[in-house]
């Protein structure tokens, strides 16, 4: 709310308190992938403006904002530290790592890790997005007859990169107890294909790489698309796209499946197949 208060103050007074944020930064959901909008929120100028409104102007709407300005300032310093490249930069937090500053940087990293670990979200936070799905990791024995869930994460959505990171975490945990994972099987949806790419595999026929290296043991872990799910995807494409051709430009059409089922219903017979109306309403 201090960010909201700051922007509303700027709009009401017709000024900018030495920051670049505006109403657009409050409506970030429309531009989720715009990194600049996020970076400008976590800047020292925003933290300084909040402190100025609290300390110098003594505005009531900025009371108790010390923790907020400290959070913004720490995020700014962390970004500077991770993005430090300029040899001539006068700002210590933006200087690249070298023998002369390695101890100071280690100390700062430790400080920031401790700060982040101490952060928490209260359970009654109304702004938390409600989870709608569960991502489950199931361990299946290849030389026995058992399977067991080993991890689950309640989620709203997961990108391919996030899913790949979770896989690495689960592999690390299983490695600690001596479980050897040789294969990972997943559905063929687009997010899982992206996950494979982030892990280092490639299912492209032109450059097939069907494995990635285990994050700890460095052994090959093979990736496989679930055959049953892939058959369903082929069926779905066959029905919905309806514009598939073979190499001779002959059209492959779903309507023949429909014609076959309608013939069976009309004549009261089954032409040596097990399909019926249910198969059209998949």
GROMACS .gro file of N, CA and C in nm, residues 180-186 195-196 199-203 208-215 218-226:
model
   93
  180UNK      N    1   1.800  -4.429  -0.707
  180UNK     CA    2   1.861  -4.401  -0.837
  180UNK      C    3   1.750  -4.382  -0.940
  181UNK      N    4   1.740  -4.263  -0.994
  181UNK     CA    5   1.638  -4.232  -1.095
  181UNK      C    6   1.702  -4.240  -1.232
  182UNK      N    7   1.650  -4.326  -1.317
  182UNK     CA    8   1.709  -4.345  -1.451
  182UNK      C    9   1.621  -4.289  -1.562
  183UNK      N   10   1.494  -4.261  -1.530
  183UNK     CA   11   1.402  -4.215  -1.633
  183UNK      C   12   1.294  -4.128  -1.572
  184UNK      N   13   1.250  -4.028  -1.646
  184UNK     CA   14   1.135  -3.946  -1.607
  184UNK      C   15   1.034  -3.949  -1.720
  185UNK      N   16   0.911  -3.986  -1.688
  185UNK     CA   17   0.804  -3.992  -1.787
  185UNK      C   18   0.703  -3.883  -1.757
  186UNK      N   19   0.661  -3.812  -1.861
  186UNK     CA   20   0.564  -3.704  -1.842
  186UNK      C   21   0.471  -3.696  -1.962
  195UNK      N   22   0.978  -2.792  -2.034
  195UNK     CA   23   1.054  -2.843  -1.920
  195UNK      C   24   1.173  -2.926  -1.967
  196UNK      N   25   1.150  -3.013  -2.064
  196UNK     CA   26   1.259  -3.094  -2.119
  196UNK      C   27   1.371  -3.007  -2.173
  199UNK      N   28   1.576  -2.861  -1.899
  199UNK     CA   29   1.662  -2.961  -1.836
  199UNK      C   30   1.785  -2.993  -1.921
  200UNK      N   31   1.780  -2.959  -2.049
  200UNK     CA   32   1.894  -2.983  -2.136
  200UNK      C   33   1.870  -3.088  -2.242
  201UNK      N   34   1.746  -3.140  -2.248
  201UNK     CA   35   1.713  -3.239  -2.350
  201UNK      C   36   1.653  -3.170  -2.472
  202UNK      N   37   1.629  -3.248  -2.576
  202UNK     CA   38   1.572  -3.194  -2.699
  202UNK      C   39   1.501  -3.308  -2.771
  203UNK      N   40   1.369  -3.297  -2.789
  203UNK     CA   41   1.295  -3.406  -2.854
  203UNK      C   42   1.279  -3.382  -3.004
  208UNK      N   43   1.798  -3.496  -3.172
  208UNK     CA   44   1.739  -3.567  -3.059
  208UNK      C   45   1.840  -3.587  -2.946
  209UNK      N   46   1.804  -3.535  -2.828
  209UNK     CA   47   1.880  -3.560  -2.706
  209UNK      C   48   1.778  -3.604  -2.602
  210UNK      N   49   1.774  -3.731  -2.571
  210UNK     CA   50   1.665  -3.787  -2.489
  210UNK      C   51   1.702  -3.797  -2.342
  211UNK      N   52   1.801  -3.725  -2.297
  211UNK     CA   53   1.843  -3.734  -2.157
  211UNK      C   54   1.901  -3.600  -2.112
  212UNK      N   55   1.918  -3.588  -1.981
  212UNK     CA   56   1.992  -3.476  -1.923
  212UNK      C   57   2.077  -3.531  -1.809
  213UNK      N   58   2.169  -3.454  -1.760
  213UNK     CA   59   2.260  -3.502  -1.656
  213UNK      C   60   2.200  -3.476  -1.517
  214UNK      N   61   2.205  -3.577  -1.433
  214UNK     CA   62   2.157  -3.565  -1.295
  214UNK      C   63   2.232  -3.451  -1.226
  215UNK      N   64   2.161  -3.362  -1.155
  215UNK     CA   65   2.227  -3.245  -1.095
  215UNK      C   66   2.334  -3.278  -0.992
  218UNK      N   67   2.556  -3.667  -1.179
  218UNK     CA   68   2.604  -3.643  -1.316
  218UNK      C   69   2.583  -3.764  -1.407
  219UNK      N   70   2.496  -3.857  -1.365
  219UNK     CA   71   2.459  -3.969  -1.451
  219UNK      C   72   2.345  -3.926  -1.545
  220UNK      N   73   2.329  -3.998  -1.654
  220UNK     CA   74   2.223  -3.966  -1.748
  220UNK      C   75   2.086  -4.002  -1.690
  221UNK      N   76   1.992  -3.910  -1.701
  221UNK     CA   77   1.853  -3.936  -1.666
  221UNK      C   78   1.772  -3.919  -1.795
  222UNK      N   79   1.709  -4.027  -1.838
  222UNK     CA   80   1.639  -4.024  -1.966
  222UNK      C   81   1.497  -3.969  -1.949
  223UNK      N   82   1.450  -3.903  -2.053
  223UNK     CA   83   1.317  -3.844  -2.054
  223UNK      C   84   1.230  -3.916  -2.157
  224UNK      N   85   1.105  -3.941  -2.119
  224UNK     CA   86   1.015  -4.015  -2.208
  224UNK      C   87   0.875  -3.953  -2.200
  225UNK      N   88   0.813  -3.935  -2.314
  225UNK     CA   89   0.675  -3.889  -2.317
  225UNK      C   90   0.582  -4.009  -2.300
  226UNK      N   91   0.481  -3.993  -2.215
  226UNK     CA   92   0.388  -4.102  -2.186
  226UNK      C   93   0.313  -4.144  -2.312
   0.00000   0.00000   0.00000
